[in-house]
Short mmCIF file of C-alpha atoms in Angstrom, two decimals:
data_model
loop_
_atom_site.label_atom_id
_atom_site.label_comp_id
_atom_site.label_asym_id
_atom_site.label_seq_id
_atom_site.Cartn_x
_atom_site.Cartn_y
_atom_site.Cartn_z
CA MET Q 204 -14.82 44.91 -17.03
CA ASN Q 205 -14.99 46.17 -20.68
CA GLN Q 206 -13.19 43.77 -23.05
CA PRO Q 207 -11.54 45.12 -26.24
CA SER Q 208 -13.66 44.54 -29.23
CA ALA Q 209 -10.75 42.97 -31.01
CA ASN Q 210 -10.65 40.03 -28.71
CA PRO Q 211 -14.26 39.02 -27.78
CA LEU Q 212 -14.40 36.51 -25.09
CA ASN Q 213 -17.19 33.94 -24.92
CA ASP Q 214 -19.16 34.82 -21.72
CA ARG Q 215 -19.37 31.13 -20.85
CA ILE Q 216 -15.63 30.71 -20.40
CA PRO Q 217 -15.27 32.56 -17.12
CA SER Q 218 -18.36 30.92 -15.63
CA LEU Q 219 -17.14 27.42 -16.77
CA ILE Q 220 -13.69 28.07 -15.20
CA ALA Q 221 -15.48 29.28 -12.06
CA HIS Q 222 -17.52 26.10 -12.00
CA LEU Q 223 -14.45 24.03 -12.38
CA ILE Q 224 -12.82 25.78 -9.46
CA VAL Q 225 -15.74 24.94 -7.28
CA CYS Q 226 -15.69 21.35 -8.41
CA LEU Q 227 -11.88 21.19 -7.61
CA GLN Q 228 -12.27 22.85 -4.27
CA ASP Q 229 -15.00 20.15 -3.26
CA PHE Q 230 -12.70 17.36 -4.69
CA LEU Q 231 -9.81 18.68 -2.69
CA SER Q 232 -11.94 18.64 0.47
CA ILE Q 233 -12.75 14.94 -0.15
CA LEU Q 234 -9.06 14.10 -0.84
CA GLU Q 235 -8.21 15.90 2.41
CA GLN Q 236 -10.83 13.76 4.28
CA GLU Q 237 -9.32 10.71 2.71
CA SER Q 238 -5.82 11.78 3.73
CA ASN Q 239 -7.01 12.38 7.33
CA MET Q 240 -8.60 8.89 7.42
CA LEU Q 241 -5.43 7.29 6.30
CA LYS Q 242 -3.45 9.17 8.90
CA SER Q 243 -5.89 8.32 11.64
CA GLY Q 244 -5.28 4.66 11.45
CA GLN Q 245 -8.77 3.84 10.15
CA PRO Q 246 -8.26 3.31 6.45
CA GLU Q 247 -11.38 1.06 6.38
CA ARG Q 248 -13.48 4.22 6.58
CA ILE Q 249 -12.21 5.28 3.24
CA THR Q 250 -14.89 3.33 1.58
CA GLU Q 251 -17.42 5.72 3.01
CA ILE Q 252 -16.24 8.50 0.74
CA LEU Q 253 -15.37 6.60 -2.46
CA GLU Q 254 -18.71 7.31 -3.99
CA GLN Q 255 -18.40 11.01 -3.28
CA LYS Q 256 -14.96 10.96 -4.67
CA GLN Q 257 -16.22 9.30 -7.92
CA ILE Q 258 -19.15 11.72 -8.22
CA HIS Q 259 -16.84 14.76 -7.92
CA SER Q 260 -14.33 13.26 -10.25
CA ASP Q 261 -17.04 12.73 -12.92
CA ALA Q 262 -18.26 16.36 -12.41
CA ILE Q 263 -14.71 17.59 -13.00
CA SER Q 264 -14.41 15.44 -15.98
CA ALA Q 265 -17.68 16.64 -17.49
CA ALA Q 266 -16.93 20.29 -16.68
CA THR Q 267 -13.46 20.01 -18.27
CA LYS Q 268 -14.91 18.45 -21.48
CA THR Q 269 -17.45 21.41 -21.66
CA LEU Q 270 -14.71 23.97 -21.22
CA GLN Q 271 -12.57 22.31 -23.86
CA SER Q 272 -15.52 22.12 -26.26
CA THR Q 273 -16.29 25.79 -25.73
CA LEU Q 274 -12.55 26.73 -26.22
CA SER Q 275 -12.37 24.62 -29.30
CA THR Q 276 -15.43 26.44 -30.83
CA GLU Q 277 -13.66 29.77 -29.96
CA ASN Q 278 -10.41 28.43 -31.61
CA SER Q 279 -8.70 29.13 -28.22
CA SER Q 280 -6.97 27.30 -25.43
CA ILE Q 281 -6.16 28.07 -21.72
CA GLU Q 282 -2.67 28.83 -22.90
CA ALA Q 283 -3.98 31.34 -25.38
CA LEU Q 284 -6.15 32.95 -22.75
CA LEU Q 285 -3.22 33.16 -20.33
CA SER Q 286 -1.10 34.85 -22.96
CA LYS Q 287 -3.82 37.59 -23.26
CA GLU Q 288 -3.49 38.60 -19.52
CA THR Q 289 -3.52 42.22 -20.30
CA ASN Q 290 -6.83 41.91 -22.01
CA TYR Q 291 -8.41 39.60 -19.37
CA PRO Q 292 -6.59 40.03 -15.97
CA GLU Q 293 -9.61 38.74 -14.01
CA LEU Q 294 -9.74 35.67 -16.19
CA ASN Q 295 -5.98 35.17 -15.92
CA SER Q 296 -6.27 35.19 -12.13
CA GLN Q 297 -9.14 32.61 -12.38
CA ILE Q 298 -7.05 30.41 -14.64
CA GLU Q 299 -4.11 30.57 -12.20
CA SER Q 300 -6.43 29.52 -9.31
CA PHE Q 301 -7.74 26.71 -11.42
CA ILE Q 302 -4.22 25.45 -12.21
CA THR Q 303 -3.10 25.78 -8.61
CA LEU Q 304 -6.14 23.82 -7.38
CA SER Q 305 -5.61 21.16 -10.07
CA GLU Q 306 -2.04 20.70 -9.02
CA LYS Q 307 -3.01 20.40 -5.35
CA CYS Q 308 -5.63 17.78 -6.17
CA GLN Q 309 -3.27 15.76 -8.32
CA ASP Q 310 -0.52 15.93 -5.62
CA LEU Q 311 -2.83 14.94 -2.80
CA ASN Q 312 -4.48 12.13 -4.80
CA LEU Q 313 -1.16 10.69 -5.72
CA ALA Q 314 0.02 10.86 -2.07
CA ASN Q 315 -3.23 9.21 -1.00
CA GLY Q 316 -2.73 6.50 -3.63
CA MET Q 317 0.72 5.82 -2.63
CA THR Q 318 -0.19 5.58 0.94
CA ILE Q 319 -2.97 3.09 0.26
CA LYS Q 320 -0.65 1.09 -2.01
CA MET Q 321 2.01 1.01 0.81
CA LEU Q 322 -0.59 0.01 3.40
CA SER Q 323 -1.88 -2.66 1.16
CA THR Q 324 1.65 -4.03 0.56
CA ILE Q 325 2.40 -4.08 4.30
CA ASN Q 326 -0.94 -5.84 5.04
CA GLN Q 327 -0.30 -8.49 2.25
CA HIS Q 328 3.25 -9.17 3.44
CA ALA Q 329 1.98 -9.57 7.00
CA LEU Q 330 -0.67 -11.94 5.92
CA ASP Q 331 1.80 -13.90 3.81
CA ILE Q 332 4.17 -14.25 6.90
CA ILE Q 333 1.41 -15.27 9.17
CA SER Q 334 -0.07 -17.82 6.82
CA GLY Q 335 3.29 -19.31 6.06
CA LYS Q 336 3.25 -18.52 2.32
CA PRO Q 337 6.61 -18.59 0.62
CA THR Q 338 8.23 -15.09 0.44
CA SER Q 339 11.19 -14.05 -1.52
CA ASN Q 340 14.08 -11.68 -0.59
CA VAL Q 341 13.12 -11.75 3.13
CA LYS Q 342 15.88 -10.88 5.48
CA LEU Q 343 15.77 -12.18 8.93
CA TYR Q 344 17.94 -11.43 11.99
CA GLY Q 345 20.03 -14.37 12.97
CA SER Q 346 21.28 -15.41 16.34
CA SER Q 347 24.40 -13.21 15.89
CA GLY Q 348 22.24 -10.11 15.35
CA THR Q 349 22.99 -9.79 11.66
CA THR Q 350 20.55 -10.07 8.79
CA GLU Q 351 20.59 -12.98 6.49
CA ASN Q 352 18.30 -14.23 3.80
CA SER Q 353 15.70 -16.86 4.93
CA ASN Q 354 16.81 -20.28 3.86
CA ASN Q 355 13.44 -21.90 4.40
CA PRO Q 356 10.59 -20.09 2.79
CA GLN Q 357 8.11 -22.30 4.67
CA ASN Q 358 9.07 -21.09 8.15
CA THR Q 359 6.02 -20.23 10.11
CA LEU Q 360 5.87 -17.94 13.14
CA GLY Q 361 6.36 -19.68 16.38
CA LYS Q 362 5.28 -23.22 16.64
CA ALA Q 363 4.94 -24.78 20.03
#
């Protein structure tokens, strides 16, 4: 593709964005594995991919810093490149792919984090009930079938 001479583009920028896209695709794959592990009922297996997730996260961070540095030396930004879509349609497409992948990764990482937090809360609550630890704002079903606040926070589950 011939670029107009009035808007020279650093040749590194498209390759840096392409590298970021590959990093994001790999990271998305790891996030999907994490999501599947959470859905499968085997969340303890998540620790197997935590190291991979951290390595890919670090790679994305390093590639992003390199891109930002390169754009800074060019006195440019992603937004500025997008606004020049008529001059760089292939780069515009690349940037759109990068943005879409970034959003997918962010959404899936957030969903996985919320799932992990919810499972942790459920597990902690179950452990507190089993161990007889005081709990607050617990509603129990009474003999009439209605819910009522627990009057005795030291109740334990079934004593013989």
